[in-house]
XYZ file of C-alpha atoms in Angstrom:
206
model
C -18.614 -8.486 51.172
C -19.575 -8.150 47.792
C -20.028 -5.437 44.863
C -23.861 -4.776 42.792
C -21.991 -6.920 40.490
C -25.083 -9.418 39.642
C -21.571 -12.057 39.449
C -20.108 -11.184 43.119
C -20.505 -13.470 45.639
C -21.120 -12.757 49.060
C -19.616 -14.092 52.485
C -20.337 -14.296 55.538
C -18.537 -15.654 57.975
C -16.622 -18.571 55.696
C -20.130 -19.967 54.334
C -21.812 -18.187 50.472
C -24.850 -16.248 51.109
C -26.653 -16.064 47.371
C -28.173 -12.420 46.502
C -31.499 -12.206 47.649
C -30.643 -12.680 51.716
C -27.654 -9.928 50.577
C -28.985 -7.874 49.337
C -32.134 -7.748 51.248
C -30.758 -7.909 55.081
C -31.348 -4.570 56.195
C -35.006 -4.416 54.898
C -37.837 -4.136 56.345
C -40.504 -7.153 57.458
C -44.069 -7.216 57.203
C -45.793 -10.273 57.641
C -49.308 -10.987 56.626
C -51.431 -14.279 57.248
C -50.140 -16.078 54.502
C -46.921 -13.957 53.152
C -43.598 -12.154 54.210
C -42.931 -9.327 52.620
C -40.052 -7.409 53.295
C -39.369 -3.860 51.524
C -36.722 -1.464 51.398
C -39.524 1.206 51.569
C -42.213 0.850 54.169
C -44.048 3.750 52.711
C -44.291 1.702 49.207
C -46.425 -0.985 50.543
C -49.751 -0.282 51.439
C -52.152 -2.109 53.631
C -55.067 -2.170 50.428
C -51.245 -4.421 48.506
C -51.054 -6.543 51.296
C -54.980 -8.022 51.520
C -55.874 -8.464 48.260
C -52.856 -10.280 47.556
C -54.374 -11.925 50.725
C -57.521 -12.511 48.524
C -55.740 -13.538 45.505
C -53.519 -16.341 46.747
C -57.582 -17.273 47.771
C -58.501 -17.221 45.073
C -56.685 -19.202 42.468
C -56.209 -21.844 45.618
C -59.430 -22.811 45.298
C -59.279 -22.963 41.476
C -56.524 -24.878 42.206
C -58.125 -27.145 44.124
C -55.761 -26.559 47.264
C -57.205 -27.830 50.825
C -57.470 -26.773 53.898
C -54.228 -28.234 55.290
C -52.285 -26.469 51.926
C -53.682 -22.886 53.647
C -52.091 -23.780 57.092
C -49.007 -24.462 55.551
C -49.004 -21.081 53.847
C -49.775 -20.107 56.797
C -47.650 -21.602 59.134
C -44.353 -21.044 56.255
C -44.909 -17.704 54.399
C -44.976 -16.696 50.530
C -41.984 -14.458 50.840
C -42.512 -11.639 48.632
C -39.141 -9.089 48.143
C -40.353 -5.743 47.060
C -38.105 -3.745 45.237
C -38.903 -0.357 44.635
C -37.148 0.485 41.245
C -34.638 -1.477 38.640
C -31.338 -1.108 40.061
C -33.109 -2.821 43.338
C -34.524 -5.680 41.518
C -31.373 -6.225 39.678
C -29.453 -6.452 42.489
C -31.731 -8.849 44.236
C -32.223 -10.700 41.444
C -29.207 -10.453 38.493
C -31.532 -8.976 35.747
C -33.487 -6.338 34.916
C -37.271 -7.531 35.227
C -40.368 -6.770 36.560
C -40.929 -8.925 38.150
C -39.755 -12.836 38.357
C -39.976 -16.554 40.802
C -37.099 -17.075 42.162
C -37.443 -20.951 42.198
C -33.705 -22.012 44.013
C -34.612 -19.349 46.582
C -39.452 -20.639 46.530
C -39.265 -15.605 46.273
C -40.989 -13.851 44.448
C -39.261 -10.377 43.309
C -41.062 -7.906 41.896
C -41.322 -3.633 41.041
C -45.148 -4.331 41.435
C -46.792 -3.965 44.604
C -49.182 -6.756 43.495
C -47.426 -9.489 41.432
C -49.963 -11.955 40.416
C -48.738 -13.059 37.589
C -45.718 -14.558 39.501
C -47.290 -15.584 42.115
C -49.572 -17.582 40.190
C -46.465 -19.608 39.787
C -45.660 -20.498 42.459
C -49.123 -21.403 43.575
C -49.289 -24.131 40.641
C -45.643 -25.729 42.076
C -46.833 -25.866 45.206
C -50.079 -27.810 44.171
C -47.970 -30.071 42.058
C -45.074 -30.757 45.004
C -43.215 -32.733 42.519
C -42.077 -30.409 39.990
C -41.393 -32.516 35.977
C -37.758 -31.721 34.873
C -39.098 -30.090 31.588
C -42.416 -27.493 31.743
C -44.155 -26.600 28.239
C -44.053 -23.000 28.059
C -47.315 -23.272 26.611
C -49.211 -24.363 29.708
C -46.590 -22.586 32.311
C -46.831 -19.661 31.226
C -50.149 -19.781 29.789
C -51.510 -20.836 33.564
C -49.762 -17.450 34.691
C -51.438 -15.433 31.773
C -54.713 -17.794 32.045
C -55.300 -16.383 35.852
C -52.886 -13.937 37.155
C -52.177 -11.702 33.546
C -48.929 -10.059 32.904
C -46.620 -6.924 33.055
C -49.397 -5.185 35.410
C -52.488 -5.695 31.963
C -54.702 -7.896 34.114
C -56.333 -11.231 32.802
C -59.440 -10.957 31.729
C -57.343 -8.039 28.814
C -54.915 -10.959 27.814
C -57.304 -13.041 27.240
C -59.511 -10.475 25.422
C -55.894 -9.618 23.268
C -55.332 -13.196 22.560
C -59.285 -14.069 22.001
C -57.976 -11.459 18.636
C -54.841 -12.407 17.565
C -56.005 -15.737 17.014
C -59.771 -14.333 15.301
C -57.317 -12.617 13.049
C -55.416 -16.272 12.503
C -52.400 -14.024 13.606
C -51.067 -16.647 15.787
C -52.675 -19.227 16.563
C -51.847 -22.125 19.492
C -50.677 -24.792 17.177
C -48.700 -22.781 16.336
C -47.407 -22.644 19.744
C -47.156 -26.893 20.280
C -43.777 -27.517 19.272
C -40.857 -26.724 21.348
C -39.161 -24.460 20.922
C -41.738 -22.127 19.322
C -42.693 -20.647 22.405
C -39.212 -17.958 22.760
C -39.512 -17.217 18.638
C -42.031 -15.909 18.959
C -42.700 -12.151 20.670
C -44.285 -12.362 24.126
C -47.033 -9.660 23.645
C -47.825 -12.614 20.653
C -47.593 -15.883 23.013
C -47.844 -14.490 25.925
C -52.158 -13.503 25.456
C -52.334 -17.126 22.700
C -51.234 -18.888 25.407
C -53.444 -17.270 28.208
C -56.155 -18.232 25.876
C -55.671 -21.610 25.250
C -54.897 -22.488 29.154
C -57.793 -20.792 30.332
C -59.620 -22.748 27.759
C -58.616 -25.825 28.997
C -59.334 -25.298 33.074
C -62.486 -23.667 32.265
C -62.891 -27.334 30.120
C -61.081 -29.917 32.211
């Protein structure tokens, strides 16, 4: 048995249990067409939020060119969405104080938002690619998620508009984010909108 410490190890019957599995072991499960929602407080998950996530999945699946077989696979296997009620819960599940993240190792979304489009886009892009590259430039990795799903509670159109202002005012232009490591050196309030604007343009013309 572990503690709330993010470095603690949890064991059950001699097996190492990952924190997302251990911390949510008593949480409620709600299933929709393509999602498996795991929540500690069922009063916080409104049916409208579930339907909004379903609609967004269908929309982005269309943008990414999902086939009927792709949608059927997601319907059969479900996307795990761990909905945390506060910072303490998400820290215990992920080890970080964050509003949300895509846990690649667990193929699960964890968020304090009932509708976290940005992280869902990350998962859907990975699902579309199937075989992932060892390294993806953050300009594109985060740019696609911003262009299609927004970030931090701000809609995708709003962030693209912010990116347009930053580029037009020459506060930050996409070329400055091209070199390896340049993205991490910029403040996220600048790099994410600009990458979303640039990647959104590529999605539109390609």
